[in-house]
XYZ file of C-alpha atoms in Angstrom:
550
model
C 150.221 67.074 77.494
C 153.492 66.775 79.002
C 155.448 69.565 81.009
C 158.962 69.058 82.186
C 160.196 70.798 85.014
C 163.469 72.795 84.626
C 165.538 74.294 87.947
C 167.773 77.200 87.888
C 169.182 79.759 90.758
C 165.969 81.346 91.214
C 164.005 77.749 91.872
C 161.875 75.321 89.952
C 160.443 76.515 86.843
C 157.944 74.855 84.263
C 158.808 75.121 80.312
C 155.795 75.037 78.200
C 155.005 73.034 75.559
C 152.030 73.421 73.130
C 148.613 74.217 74.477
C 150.138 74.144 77.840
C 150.011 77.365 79.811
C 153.469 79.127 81.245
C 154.002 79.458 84.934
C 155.531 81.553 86.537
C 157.827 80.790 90.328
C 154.560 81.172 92.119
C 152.822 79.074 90.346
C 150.464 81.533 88.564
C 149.976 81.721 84.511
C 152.721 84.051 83.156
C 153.487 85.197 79.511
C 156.770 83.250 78.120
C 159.591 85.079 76.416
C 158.699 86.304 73.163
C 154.842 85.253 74.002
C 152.467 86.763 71.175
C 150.221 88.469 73.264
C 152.408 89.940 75.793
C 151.714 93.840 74.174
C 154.979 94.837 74.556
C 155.787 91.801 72.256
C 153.504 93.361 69.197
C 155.115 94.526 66.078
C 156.087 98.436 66.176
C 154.215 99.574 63.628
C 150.881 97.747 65.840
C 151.965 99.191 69.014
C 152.373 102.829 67.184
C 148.683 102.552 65.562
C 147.445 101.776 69.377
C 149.685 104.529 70.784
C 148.563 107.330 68.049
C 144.396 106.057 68.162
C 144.866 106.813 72.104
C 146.561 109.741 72.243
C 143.990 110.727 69.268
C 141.490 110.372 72.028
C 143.465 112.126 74.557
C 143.633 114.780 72.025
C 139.868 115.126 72.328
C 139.725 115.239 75.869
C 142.097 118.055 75.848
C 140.282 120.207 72.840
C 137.165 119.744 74.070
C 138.645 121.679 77.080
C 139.201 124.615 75.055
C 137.177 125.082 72.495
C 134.512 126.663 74.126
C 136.700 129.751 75.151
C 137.044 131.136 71.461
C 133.271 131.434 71.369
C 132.510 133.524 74.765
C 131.119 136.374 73.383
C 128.483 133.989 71.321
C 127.585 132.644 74.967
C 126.804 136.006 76.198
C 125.141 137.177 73.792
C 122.510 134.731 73.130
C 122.244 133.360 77.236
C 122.674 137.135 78.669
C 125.191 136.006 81.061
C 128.220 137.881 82.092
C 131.994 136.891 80.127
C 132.825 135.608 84.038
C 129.916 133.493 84.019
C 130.925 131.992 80.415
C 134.055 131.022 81.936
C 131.942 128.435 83.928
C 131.830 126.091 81.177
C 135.399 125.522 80.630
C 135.899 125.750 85.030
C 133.381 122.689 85.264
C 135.010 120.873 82.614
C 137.875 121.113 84.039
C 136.852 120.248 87.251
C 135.715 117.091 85.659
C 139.561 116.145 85.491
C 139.523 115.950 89.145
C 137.038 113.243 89.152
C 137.337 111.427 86.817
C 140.717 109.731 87.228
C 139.607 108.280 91.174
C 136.978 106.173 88.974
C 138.407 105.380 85.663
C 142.051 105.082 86.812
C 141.221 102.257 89.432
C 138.254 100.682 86.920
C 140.752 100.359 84.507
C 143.155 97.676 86.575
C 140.245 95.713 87.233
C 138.187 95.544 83.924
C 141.326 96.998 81.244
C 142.204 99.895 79.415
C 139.494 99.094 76.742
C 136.496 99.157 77.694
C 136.601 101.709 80.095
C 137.777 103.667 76.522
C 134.693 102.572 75.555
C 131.942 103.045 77.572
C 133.744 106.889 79.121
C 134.301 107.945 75.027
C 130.524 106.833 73.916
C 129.615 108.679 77.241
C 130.902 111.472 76.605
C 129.863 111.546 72.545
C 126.445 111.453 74.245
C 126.706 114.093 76.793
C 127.710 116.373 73.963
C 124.405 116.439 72.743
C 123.499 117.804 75.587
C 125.782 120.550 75.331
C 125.378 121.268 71.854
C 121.312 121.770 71.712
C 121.247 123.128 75.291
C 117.865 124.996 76.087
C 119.269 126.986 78.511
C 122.484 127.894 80.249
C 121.742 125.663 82.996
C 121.332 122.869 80.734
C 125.018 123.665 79.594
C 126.702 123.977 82.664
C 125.389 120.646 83.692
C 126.457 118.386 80.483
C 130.070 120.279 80.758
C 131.202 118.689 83.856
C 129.746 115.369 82.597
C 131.395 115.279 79.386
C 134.743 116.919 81.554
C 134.436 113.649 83.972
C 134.287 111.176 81.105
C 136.447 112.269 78.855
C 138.957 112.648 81.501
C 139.335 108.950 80.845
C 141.369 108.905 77.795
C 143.253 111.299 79.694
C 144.208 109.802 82.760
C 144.644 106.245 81.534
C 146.421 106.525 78.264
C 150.182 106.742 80.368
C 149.081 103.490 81.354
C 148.425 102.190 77.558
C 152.046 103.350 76.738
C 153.417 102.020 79.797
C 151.642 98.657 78.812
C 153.157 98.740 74.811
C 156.615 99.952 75.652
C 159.362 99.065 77.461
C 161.351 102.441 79.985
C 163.746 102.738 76.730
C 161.295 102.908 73.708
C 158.572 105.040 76.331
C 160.000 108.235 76.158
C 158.840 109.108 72.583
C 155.778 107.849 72.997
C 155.357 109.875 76.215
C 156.626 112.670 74.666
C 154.116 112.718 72.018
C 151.607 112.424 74.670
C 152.563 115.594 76.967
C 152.464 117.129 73.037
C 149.065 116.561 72.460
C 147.868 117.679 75.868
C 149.786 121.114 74.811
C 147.950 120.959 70.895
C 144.789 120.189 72.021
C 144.647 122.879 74.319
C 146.300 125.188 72.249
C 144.311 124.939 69.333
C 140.773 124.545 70.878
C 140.523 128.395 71.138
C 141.592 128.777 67.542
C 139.158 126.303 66.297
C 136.203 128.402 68.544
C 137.878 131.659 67.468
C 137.035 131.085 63.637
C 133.318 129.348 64.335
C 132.441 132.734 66.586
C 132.242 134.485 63.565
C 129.398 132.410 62.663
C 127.795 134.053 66.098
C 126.530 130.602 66.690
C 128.208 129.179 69.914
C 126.683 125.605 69.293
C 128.826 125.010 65.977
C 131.747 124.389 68.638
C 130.180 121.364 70.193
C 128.811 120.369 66.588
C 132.713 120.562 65.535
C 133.365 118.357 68.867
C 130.612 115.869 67.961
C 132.388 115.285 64.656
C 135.689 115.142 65.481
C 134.284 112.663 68.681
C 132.602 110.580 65.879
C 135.611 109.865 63.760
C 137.822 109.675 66.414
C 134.927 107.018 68.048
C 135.454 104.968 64.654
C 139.309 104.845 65.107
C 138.881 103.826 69.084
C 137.145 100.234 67.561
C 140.319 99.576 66.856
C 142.118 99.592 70.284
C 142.730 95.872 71.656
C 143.309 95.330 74.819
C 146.707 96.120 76.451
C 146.559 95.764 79.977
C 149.176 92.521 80.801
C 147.269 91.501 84.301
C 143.471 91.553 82.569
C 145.344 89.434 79.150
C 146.485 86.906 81.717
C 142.983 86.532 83.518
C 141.563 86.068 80.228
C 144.141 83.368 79.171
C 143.648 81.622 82.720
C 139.650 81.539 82.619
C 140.197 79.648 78.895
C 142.464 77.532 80.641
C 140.344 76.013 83.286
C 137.535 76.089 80.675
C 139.978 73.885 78.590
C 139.967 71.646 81.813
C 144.058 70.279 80.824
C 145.147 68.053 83.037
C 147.091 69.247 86.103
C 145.597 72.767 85.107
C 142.300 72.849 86.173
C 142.544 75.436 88.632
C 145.461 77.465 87.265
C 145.499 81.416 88.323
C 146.458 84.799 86.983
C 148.005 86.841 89.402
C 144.733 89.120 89.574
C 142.369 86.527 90.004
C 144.022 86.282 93.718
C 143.852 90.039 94.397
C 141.170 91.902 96.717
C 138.686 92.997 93.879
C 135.968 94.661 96.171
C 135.234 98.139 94.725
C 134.641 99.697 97.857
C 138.229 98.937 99.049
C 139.380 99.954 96.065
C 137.850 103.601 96.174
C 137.774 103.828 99.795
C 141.603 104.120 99.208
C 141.702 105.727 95.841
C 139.602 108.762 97.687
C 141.796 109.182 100.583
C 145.197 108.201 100.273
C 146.050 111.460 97.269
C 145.505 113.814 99.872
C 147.636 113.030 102.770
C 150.727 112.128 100.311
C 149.351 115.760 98.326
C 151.259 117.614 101.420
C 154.097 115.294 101.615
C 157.363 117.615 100.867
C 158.339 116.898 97.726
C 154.631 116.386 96.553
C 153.283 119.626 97.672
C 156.483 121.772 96.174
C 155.575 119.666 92.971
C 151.715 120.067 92.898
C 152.588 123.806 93.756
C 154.946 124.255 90.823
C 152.339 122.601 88.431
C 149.538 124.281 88.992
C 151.185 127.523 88.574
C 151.848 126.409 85.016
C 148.443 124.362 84.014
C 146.724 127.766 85.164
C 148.599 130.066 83.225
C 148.544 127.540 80.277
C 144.390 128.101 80.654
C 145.098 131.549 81.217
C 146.760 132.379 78.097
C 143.517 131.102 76.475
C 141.875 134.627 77.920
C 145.521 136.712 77.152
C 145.909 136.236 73.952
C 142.663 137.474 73.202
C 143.476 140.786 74.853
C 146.805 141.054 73.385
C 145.661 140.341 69.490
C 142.056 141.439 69.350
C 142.034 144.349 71.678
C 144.811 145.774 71.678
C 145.807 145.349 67.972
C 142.378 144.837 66.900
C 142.266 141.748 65.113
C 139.077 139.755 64.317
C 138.134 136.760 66.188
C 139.644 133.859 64.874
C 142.760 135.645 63.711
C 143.433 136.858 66.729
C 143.714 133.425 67.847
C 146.205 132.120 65.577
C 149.178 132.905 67.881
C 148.185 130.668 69.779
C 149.802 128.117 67.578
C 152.960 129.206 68.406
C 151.984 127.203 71.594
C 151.931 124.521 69.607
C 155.328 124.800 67.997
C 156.774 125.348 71.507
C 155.680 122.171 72.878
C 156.646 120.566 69.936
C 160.270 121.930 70.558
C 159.790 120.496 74.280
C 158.646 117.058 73.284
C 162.061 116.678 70.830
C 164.108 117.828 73.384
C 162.453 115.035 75.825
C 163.238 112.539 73.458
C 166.573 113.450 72.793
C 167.289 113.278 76.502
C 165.490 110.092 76.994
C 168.002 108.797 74.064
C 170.847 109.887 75.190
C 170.199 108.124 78.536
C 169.590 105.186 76.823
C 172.584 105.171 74.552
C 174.573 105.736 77.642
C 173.224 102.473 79.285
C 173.740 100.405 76.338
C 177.313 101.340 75.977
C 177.631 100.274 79.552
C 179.021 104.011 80.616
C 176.205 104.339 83.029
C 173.286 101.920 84.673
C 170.026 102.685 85.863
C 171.344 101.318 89.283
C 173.382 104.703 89.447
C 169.982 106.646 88.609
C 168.525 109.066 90.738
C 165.556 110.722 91.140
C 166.761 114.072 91.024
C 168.832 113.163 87.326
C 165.272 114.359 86.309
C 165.694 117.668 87.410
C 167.687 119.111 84.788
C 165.507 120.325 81.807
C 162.922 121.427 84.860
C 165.922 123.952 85.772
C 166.101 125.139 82.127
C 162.239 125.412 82.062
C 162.151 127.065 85.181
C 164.470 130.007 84.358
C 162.538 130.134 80.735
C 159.047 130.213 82.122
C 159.917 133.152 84.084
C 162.353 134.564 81.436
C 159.595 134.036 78.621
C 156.388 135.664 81.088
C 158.549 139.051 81.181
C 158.996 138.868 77.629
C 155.349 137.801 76.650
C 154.236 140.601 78.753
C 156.238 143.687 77.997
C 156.241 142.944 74.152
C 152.276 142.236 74.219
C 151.902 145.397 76.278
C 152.116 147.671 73.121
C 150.460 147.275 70.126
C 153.504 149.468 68.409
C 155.533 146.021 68.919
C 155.175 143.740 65.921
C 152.961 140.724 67.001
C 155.465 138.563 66.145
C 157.746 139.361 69.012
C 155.048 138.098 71.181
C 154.424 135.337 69.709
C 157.859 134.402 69.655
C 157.389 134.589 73.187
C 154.748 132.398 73.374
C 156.508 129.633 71.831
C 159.503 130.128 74.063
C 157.076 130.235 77.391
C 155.442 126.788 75.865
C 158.427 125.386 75.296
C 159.259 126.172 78.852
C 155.916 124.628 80.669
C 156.615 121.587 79.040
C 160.076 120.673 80.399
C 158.534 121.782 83.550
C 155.451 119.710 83.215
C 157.231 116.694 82.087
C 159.788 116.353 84.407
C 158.351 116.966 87.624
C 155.862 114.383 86.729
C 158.839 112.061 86.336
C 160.369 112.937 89.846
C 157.286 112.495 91.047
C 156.891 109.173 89.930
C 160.453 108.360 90.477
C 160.800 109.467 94.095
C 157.481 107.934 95.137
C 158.022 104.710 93.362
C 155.140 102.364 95.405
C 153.238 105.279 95.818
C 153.412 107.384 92.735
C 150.165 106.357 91.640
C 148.769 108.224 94.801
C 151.140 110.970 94.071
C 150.424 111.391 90.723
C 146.547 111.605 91.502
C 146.910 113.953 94.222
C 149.117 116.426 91.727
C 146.559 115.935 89.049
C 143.368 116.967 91.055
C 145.439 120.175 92.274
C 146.373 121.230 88.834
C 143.259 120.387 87.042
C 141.319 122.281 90.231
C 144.027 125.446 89.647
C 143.353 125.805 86.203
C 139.643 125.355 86.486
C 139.941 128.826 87.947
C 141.373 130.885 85.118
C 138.751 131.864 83.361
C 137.053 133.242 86.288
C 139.670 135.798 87.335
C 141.830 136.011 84.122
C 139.945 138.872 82.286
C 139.303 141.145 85.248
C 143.107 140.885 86.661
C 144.627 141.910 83.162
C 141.812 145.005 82.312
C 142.628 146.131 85.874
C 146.371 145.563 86.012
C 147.092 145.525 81.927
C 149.273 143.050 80.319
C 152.860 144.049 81.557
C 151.989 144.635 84.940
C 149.791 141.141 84.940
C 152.499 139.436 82.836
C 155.124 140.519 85.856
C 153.008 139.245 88.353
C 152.694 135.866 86.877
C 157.069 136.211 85.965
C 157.656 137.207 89.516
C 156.178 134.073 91.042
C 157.619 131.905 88.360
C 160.928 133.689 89.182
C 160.485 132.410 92.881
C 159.450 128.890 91.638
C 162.172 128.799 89.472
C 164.388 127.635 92.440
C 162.828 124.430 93.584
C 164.216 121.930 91.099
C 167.642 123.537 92.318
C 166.555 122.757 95.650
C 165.687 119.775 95.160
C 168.905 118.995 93.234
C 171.086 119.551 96.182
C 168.255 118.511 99.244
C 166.009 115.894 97.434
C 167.722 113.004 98.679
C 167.470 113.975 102.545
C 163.656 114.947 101.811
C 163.165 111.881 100.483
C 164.365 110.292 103.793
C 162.711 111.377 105.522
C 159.575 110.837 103.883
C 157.099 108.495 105.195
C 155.777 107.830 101.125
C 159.187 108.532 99.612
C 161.617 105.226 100.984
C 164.946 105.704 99.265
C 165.544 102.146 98.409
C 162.446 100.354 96.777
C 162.729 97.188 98.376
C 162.742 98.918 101.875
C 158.702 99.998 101.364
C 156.443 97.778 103.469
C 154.433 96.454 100.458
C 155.792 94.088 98.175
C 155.343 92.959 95.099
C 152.740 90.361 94.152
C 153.392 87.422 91.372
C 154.763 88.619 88.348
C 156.012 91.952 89.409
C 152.700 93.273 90.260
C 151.736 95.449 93.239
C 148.979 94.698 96.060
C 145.662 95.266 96.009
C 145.752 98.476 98.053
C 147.866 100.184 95.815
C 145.746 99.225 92.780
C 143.150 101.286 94.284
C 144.722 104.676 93.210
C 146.893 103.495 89.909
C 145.984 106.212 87.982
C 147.132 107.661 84.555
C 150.395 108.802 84.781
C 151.847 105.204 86.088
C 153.496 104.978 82.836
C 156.125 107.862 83.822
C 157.431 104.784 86.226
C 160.375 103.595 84.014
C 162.850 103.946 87.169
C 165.576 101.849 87.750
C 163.845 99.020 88.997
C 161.343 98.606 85.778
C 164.224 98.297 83.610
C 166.458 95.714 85.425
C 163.653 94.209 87.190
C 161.449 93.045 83.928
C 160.839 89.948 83.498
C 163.357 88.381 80.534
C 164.278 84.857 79.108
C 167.761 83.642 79.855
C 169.956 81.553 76.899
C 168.084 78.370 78.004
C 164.446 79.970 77.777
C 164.062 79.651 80.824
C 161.312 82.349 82.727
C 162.816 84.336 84.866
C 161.566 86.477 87.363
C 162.264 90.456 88.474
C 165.732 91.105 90.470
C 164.106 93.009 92.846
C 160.137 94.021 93.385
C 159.081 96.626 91.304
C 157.672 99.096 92.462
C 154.597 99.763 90.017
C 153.320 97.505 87.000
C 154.100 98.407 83.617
């Protein structure tokens, strides 16, 4: 087994040859150009059947959310608990989001994406059972936040799946169709719950759940694994059981990384909240919990607006609620239309990503800033009346969805983007703030529209959108002096402390709080910094550290 040794600018570098493993400049195991089972190497129509079976499964997670709030009045009546009190099972499942990602997220760089999938999903299958021939209430409210934590899973790590299967270019519409089904699940839970509350039976929900679970279970079998670092370790271990000669001892870049679990978590647990009241992340978190709290809000308005006001029957006065639906759907187009229009622009060489800044991500937040408030007003003072045809507010429903998503979507890019080493923590700490924000709307929802009404309610919620409204402008014009003087938020990449470790890959500490949304990463440096094959075939390695894997 011969290997010849090749030199170019960047140093010494080894070309493979058959059955003999590719090495990167620091001597670890390394995928060559074209390799097979580098996953961003699959065929497309592969890497779309893994990207639609896991966002199937985020899909659950975000459903199962929901569901339960179409069939509140079942819950009363047969636990004779109060409608507040009902609320409690879609607060602790919720709260569940805030959890889960410290574990799974971190789990998931160590072991892969797909077994974590695995063992979370089957969990939370399980756990449903619980839920579904509860006893009691109690017995309820305590499967809720388990099935919440696990399935919380597919939700946080699927960004990373994506951001393992495509490269910054191709992402966008795969991303896009994520933040989609985050806004259909939710969306159409209530619907779903609406219709089986007619059959006064509260339990056919989590029957429906344990169904849908099932198939979507079946589907899961087929996810392979996608996670480069954990395909590498797996390549080196059958190297050195392969015992070539002059690779008996040859390394992934992981198998050198700190892999205790209580550093891991010791950092995962600590380091979201100081970076949560960092400037631009606590403006950010702010800004997003306002809108994942009204989006669990409207789950309690629409009911109010359709069925009490107009008098419609449960179920059917659900079905606006689709217009939710629609609106994100109009959000997630006009994402990927903007994430191809940047990309055109860089292939015809009349921009590059090293003229890219953070706060280029601002600009369909400002449009969905001056919507969201726009589209509250509406909502409220056309949903106010029942002598106003419902399809004016539901018109406005789809406009306020459409809104939250460009909100939703590209703060969570700016976060990513201004953070870059840290982002991970950043992401995690704006995650447990949301998810712990709209945990709360169903306990105050119902009493603060019967006591204020709809219009006056609706206002409320406008007015402080109004005043939110202003901080992607803000940070427009100031984001760049905020983000020097940020202790989390360097400017320049290379200037962080850390630095990269073989093959593009962070250190250890920072793989302690990688979390879900990693995959919004595609900043400047993950696009000219990937690794790539020059004429000769040669490997080379990034321009400049980056600052998260992908």
């Amino acid at each position: 087994m011969a290997k010849r040794e090749l030199t170019s600018d960047k140093g010494p570098r080894i070309e493979s040859q058959r059955n003999v493993p590719v090495l990167n400049d620091r001597g670890y195991i390394d995928f060559a150009p074209n390799d097979p089972d580098n996953p961003q190497n699959w065929s497309t129509p592969r890497r779309w059947l893994v990207t639609w079976v896991t966002i199937l499964l985020v899909f659950n997670a975000t459903f199962a959310s929901s569901a339960i709030s179409g069939a509140f009045e079942s819950v009363v009546e047969e636990f004779h608990v109060s409608l507040t009190a009902a609320g409690l099972t879609v607060t602790l499942f919720l709260l569940g989001y805030c959890a889960g990602p410290l574990f799974f997220a971190p789990l998931s760089e160590f072991y892969g994406r797909r077994w974590i999938f695995y063992m979370t999903f089957t969990g939370y299958i399980l756990f449903n059972f619980l839920c579904a021939f509860a006893p009691n209430y109690g017995s309820l409210l305590v499967g809720r936040p388990l099935t919440g934590t696990l399935v919380s899973a597919p939700l946080s790590n699927a960004p990373g799946v994506l951001a393992d299967l495509w490269n910054p270019i191709e992402r966008g519409t795969a991303m896009a169709a994520f933040a989609g089904s985050i806004w259909a699940g939710s969306a159409l839970g209530p619907v779903v719950g609406g219709f089986l509350q007619l059959k006064k039976d509260w339990q056919w929900v989590f029957y429906v759940l344990l169904m849908f679970g099932g198939a979507s279970g079946l589907t899961m079998m087929l996810l392979p694994e996608t996670h480069a670092p954990t395909i590498l370790r797996a390549r080196a271990r059958r190297f050195r059981e392969a015992k070539i000669p002059g690779y008996e001892q040859v390394k992934a870049p992981a198998d050198d990384e700190d892999r205790s679990l209580s550093k891991v978590f010791s950092i995962a647990l600590t380091r979201p909240w100081i970076i949560l009241f960092d400037p631009i992340s606590f403006f950010c978190a702010l800004y997003l919990s306002v809108v994942y709290t009204l989006l669990y809000m409207l789950f309690e308005i629409y009911p109010i607006v359709f069925r009490i006001k107009r008098g419609w029957k449960p179920g059917i006065s659900e079905l606006p609620l689709l217009g939710t639906i629609v609106g994100g759907g109009i959000g997630s187009g006009l994402v990927v239309l903007d994430t191809k229009k940047r990309a055109r622009k860089i292939k015809r060489g009349e921009s590059s990503m090293s003229d890219f800044v953070p706060e280029d991500r601002l600009g369909l937040a400002k449009i969905g800033g001056i919507g969201f408030a726009v589209s509250m007003f509406w909502f409220a003072w056309t949903g106010q009346y029942d002598s106003i045809h419902w399809i004016v507010p539901t018109l406005a429903g789809v406009s306020l969805s459409f809104s939250l998503l460009l909100v939703f979507v590209s703060f969570l890019n700016y976060i990513v983007d201004s953070y870059l080493l840290y982002a991970a923590s950043a992401i995690a700490a704006n995650t447990i703030a949301r998810s712990a924000c709209g945990a709360a709307a169903p306990l105050f929802t119902m009493q603060m529209f019967n006591a204020l009404g709809v219009g006056v309610g609706g206002s409320v919620i406008g007015g402080v959108a109004a005043l939110l409204a202003i901080i992607p402008f803000l940070f427009s014009k100031y984001g760049k002096q905020i983000r020097e003087r940020s202790k989390f938020a360097p400017t320049k990449p290379q200037a962080t402390t850390q630095q990269s470790g073989p093959a593009g890959r962070v250190d250890h500490e920072e793989l302690a709080v990688m979390t879900a949304y990693k995959a919004y990463a595609s900043s400047l440096q993950s696009l000219e910094g990937r690794r790539e094959s020059n004429e000769n075939g040669h490997i080379r390695p990034p321009r400049t550290p980056l600052p998260l894997s992908t």
